Amino acid sequence: MEWRMGNIMQAKKMWIAGEWCDSEDGATADVIDPSNGELIATTPKATLGDVERCVQASKSAFNDSSWRKMDPAQRGRIMQKIAAVTYAEAKNLAKIESQNNGKTFREALSEIRYGAWTFEYFSGLSDKIEGSTIPVPGDRFNYSLRQPLGVTAHIVPWNFPLQLALRSFAPALAAGCTIIAKPASWTPLSLIAWAEAIEAADVGLPSGILQVITGSGGLIGDALAGHKDVDGIVLTGGVPTGKAVMAKASENLTPVTLELGGKGANIVFQDANIRYAAKAVCFGIFMNAGQMCWAGSRLLVHEDVHDELVEAIVTEIAKWPIGPGMSEGVRMGSLVHQTHRAEVLEKLNLGLSQGGKLVIGGNAISGDLESGAFMEPTVVTDVSTDNLLFQEELFGPVLAVTKFSTEEEAMAMANDSDFGLLNGVWTTDLSRAHRFARDLESGMVSINEYPVTFPQTAFTGWKQSGIGVEQSKDALNFYTKVKSVNIKL
Ligand code: NAD
């Protein structure tokens, strides 16, 4: 699998019904390298007819039973092979990811390896999806079965394009479902390249079990969400998209898993290790140029250590060189697109007009990097809780800092958000750590570390951060239906 690395433009195809194909009307969309604005590929712009073909192929693949009725241990072995191919191709895929998304090669590599690890984890669960026997009155035998949900559509965002796709593919395949994947229009290349690698390796996945369709979210994403032959929809994306997908899915009462936005807070107390916290706070907001649902975009800090921590963060930012993701030593790449950067800067300036003190950053980067979508790491202090910098997801490298004086005030501030994905607490007081773990209104809490997750732990949002669970054994619930069986003896 040889891909461009030197600006050779590629005309990529979709993978439908086991064939690599163009859209039925031949329309294509441009894909660019956000670090320099150059065109690097085109992908098919699927039509509603292509969606229909894709859904019917997925339905036939599910109904022909070759996957759902396969010995589940054998499904697990095939998933192990997929993990092995993903590890083997990780460097190549990471180059593609870095070039298409703007993120650093190092970040892309660790994400893709994480995706392979997720496949390993779920491969071991494929033969452990069990029902129960249930004691009932009288001369009866009663048991439950957990059976595969069916055709699942996976609508993927642009910020972790391959890793988030693999995160939901793995439990779906383990449960015996079929997959229709739709990558984000800005970043389709790593998923297509991964599918090419899986097909070339001939891992034993029956035809039509996994398909990749490319095109506009508003057209084909919407059509998948509203299709009566799609049995489950998994969306990772923004809150407005989540609402649109859920409304569309409600037409057929199709179940959804929604992993949406976040406004994570790192809450730092006086007894925390300030130097270590400064590093983690930077990591939590400047990694992937802040384009993360679980970014720690709010810093709530005790007044006694506020100045010391802000100073340590400013010092730490000097260790975050910015540049093209493939360049040696770079820690922050470009944002995904100039359009997105313009939105981040607009929100930042609107927030600053509502108050707050700009300590560092705040600008697009000019000079040698002018043709890319680069932006300075930005820190704003004295952000009040009604400022949009405190309440809204900017999805860029912008840290909003707010002071607190008591534990109660910190808890109230942290929970003063429509979102509830990940929050971090920095303290050596064990009781306080547990109080926060219990009372923070978020699906994930991290103590003295930020951010962290594993394939075996739940990735889940409360409030407007989403519905359902990714990763962990709990993710399998979505991909299986429960059947209750009663037998009169
Ligand atoms: P987005 O909502 O714009 O797009 C996500 C996907 O949905 C894309 O593939 C897009 O084409 C598709 N889409 C757009 N409109 C659609 C519609 N009407 N119907 C069906 N599909 C449609 O999100 P994005 O800008 O790609 O990603 C950023 C967002 O994703 C942020 O809000 C971020 O917080 C969130 N996110 C959440 C998680 C999580 O696990 N909670 C992880 C990563 C990103």
Short mmCIF file of C-alpha atoms and ligand atoms in Angstrom, two decimals, residues 154-160 164 167 182-187 215-225 233 235-242 244-245 248 258-262 291-294 336 340 393 395 419 421 444 459-461 465-466 470, ligand 1:
data_model
loop_
_atom_site.label_atom_id
_atom_site.label_comp_id
_atom_site.label_asym_id
_atom_site.label_seq_id
_atom_site.Cartn_x
_atom_site.Cartn_y
_atom_site.Cartn_z
CA HIS A 154 -20.94 4.56 12.14
CA ILE A 155 -20.74 8.30 11.50
CA VAL A 156 -17.23 9.46 12.35
CA PRO A 157 -15.84 12.95 13.13
CA TRP A 158 -12.63 14.53 11.83
CA ASN A 159 -10.66 14.91 15.06
CA PHE A 160 -9.56 11.27 15.59
CA LEU A 164 -12.81 6.69 16.71
CA ARG A 167 -13.45 2.24 18.65
CA LYS A 182 -19.01 7.21 6.99
CA PRO A 183 -15.88 9.26 7.68
CA ALA A 184 -15.99 13.06 8.00
CA SER A 185 -15.65 14.84 4.64
CA TRP A 186 -12.44 16.64 5.68
CA THR A 187 -10.64 13.48 6.86
CA GLY A 215 -19.79 12.10 1.18
CA SER A 216 -21.74 14.82 2.89
CA GLY A 217 -23.01 14.29 6.43
CA GLY A 218 -26.13 16.35 5.73
CA LEU A 219 -27.04 14.07 2.80
CA ILE A 220 -25.73 10.54 3.32
CA GLY A 221 -25.28 10.71 7.11
CA ASP A 222 -28.86 11.91 7.34
CA ALA A 223 -30.06 9.16 4.96
CA LEU A 224 -28.30 6.46 7.00
CA ALA A 225 -29.79 7.82 10.24
CA ILE A 233 -26.55 4.42 14.57
CA LEU A 235 -22.38 9.05 15.93
CA THR A 236 -19.36 10.82 17.31
CA GLY A 237 -19.75 14.50 16.56
CA GLY A 238 -21.09 17.84 17.72
CA VAL A 239 -24.25 18.36 19.79
CA PRO A 240 -26.32 19.86 16.90
CA THR A 241 -25.41 16.86 14.72
CA GLY A 242 -26.33 14.53 17.61
CA ALA A 244 -30.31 15.97 14.10
CA VAL A 245 -29.30 12.30 13.98
CA LYS A 248 -33.98 11.38 12.16
CA LEU A 258 -24.10 9.54 20.63
CA GLU A 259 -20.64 10.65 21.74
CA LEU A 260 -20.81 14.42 21.57
CA GLY A 261 -18.99 17.48 22.87
CA GLY A 262 -17.41 18.38 26.17
CA GLN A 291 -9.70 19.55 18.97
CA MET A 292 -10.88 16.98 21.46
CA CYS A 293 -14.27 16.24 22.96
CA TRP A 294 -12.59 15.48 26.28
CA VAL A 336 -8.05 20.55 10.73
CA HIS A 340 -12.53 25.63 11.59
CA GLU A 393 -16.85 24.13 23.29
CA PHE A 395 -12.61 22.91 19.87
CA PHE A 419 -21.66 19.06 29.12
CA LEU A 421 -17.76 14.12 29.61
CA MET A 444 -15.62 10.11 33.42
CA PHE A 459 -15.90 6.25 27.44
CA THR A 460 -19.21 7.93 28.12
CA GLY A 461 -20.75 11.35 28.45
CA SER A 465 -22.08 15.00 26.06
CA GLY A 466 -24.00 12.02 24.82
CA GLU A 470 -18.12 3.35 23.97
P1 NAD B 1 -19.76 17.03 13.22
O1 NAD B 1 -20.91 16.87 14.14
O2 NAD B 1 -19.73 18.21 12.34
O3 NAD B 1 -19.63 15.76 12.24
C1 NAD B 1 -19.54 14.44 12.73
C2 NAD B 1 -19.95 13.51 11.61
O4 NAD B 1 -21.35 13.68 11.38
C3 NAD B 1 -19.29 13.75 10.27
O5 NAD B 1 -19.01 12.52 9.63
C4 NAD B 1 -20.34 14.53 9.51
O6 NAD B 1 -20.21 14.41 8.11
C5 NAD B 1 -21.61 13.89 10.01
N1 NAD B 1 -22.81 14.71 9.90
C6 NAD B 1 -22.91 16.06 9.86
N2 NAD B 1 -24.21 16.44 9.78
C7 NAD B 1 -24.94 15.30 9.78
C8 NAD B 1 -26.35 15.04 9.74
N3 NAD B 1 -27.27 16.01 9.69
N4 NAD B 1 -26.75 13.75 9.79
C9 NAD B 1 -25.85 12.75 9.89
N5 NAD B 1 -24.52 12.94 9.91
C10 NAD B 1 -24.07 14.21 9.86
O7 NAD B 1 -18.50 16.90 14.18
P2 NAD B 1 -16.98 17.17 13.81
O8 NAD B 1 -16.86 18.63 13.60
O9 NAD B 1 -16.52 16.22 12.75
O10 NAD B 1 -16.29 16.72 15.18
C11 NAD B 1 -16.19 17.55 16.26
C12 NAD B 1 -17.26 17.26 17.30
O11 NAD B 1 -17.22 15.88 17.67
C13 NAD B 1 -17.03 18.03 18.59
O12 NAD B 1 -18.22 18.56 19.09
C14 NAD B 1 -16.47 16.97 19.54
O13 NAD B 1 -16.62 17.26 20.89
C15 NAD B 1 -17.19 15.76 19.10
N6 NAD B 1 -16.44 14.55 19.50
C16 NAD B 1 -16.93 13.77 20.52
C17 NAD B 1 -16.22 12.65 20.95
C18 NAD B 1 -16.72 11.77 22.08
O14 NAD B 1 -16.31 10.61 22.18
N7 NAD B 1 -17.59 12.26 22.95
C19 NAD B 1 -15.01 12.32 20.33
C20 NAD B 1 -14.56 13.15 19.30
C21 NAD B 1 -15.30 14.25 18.89
#
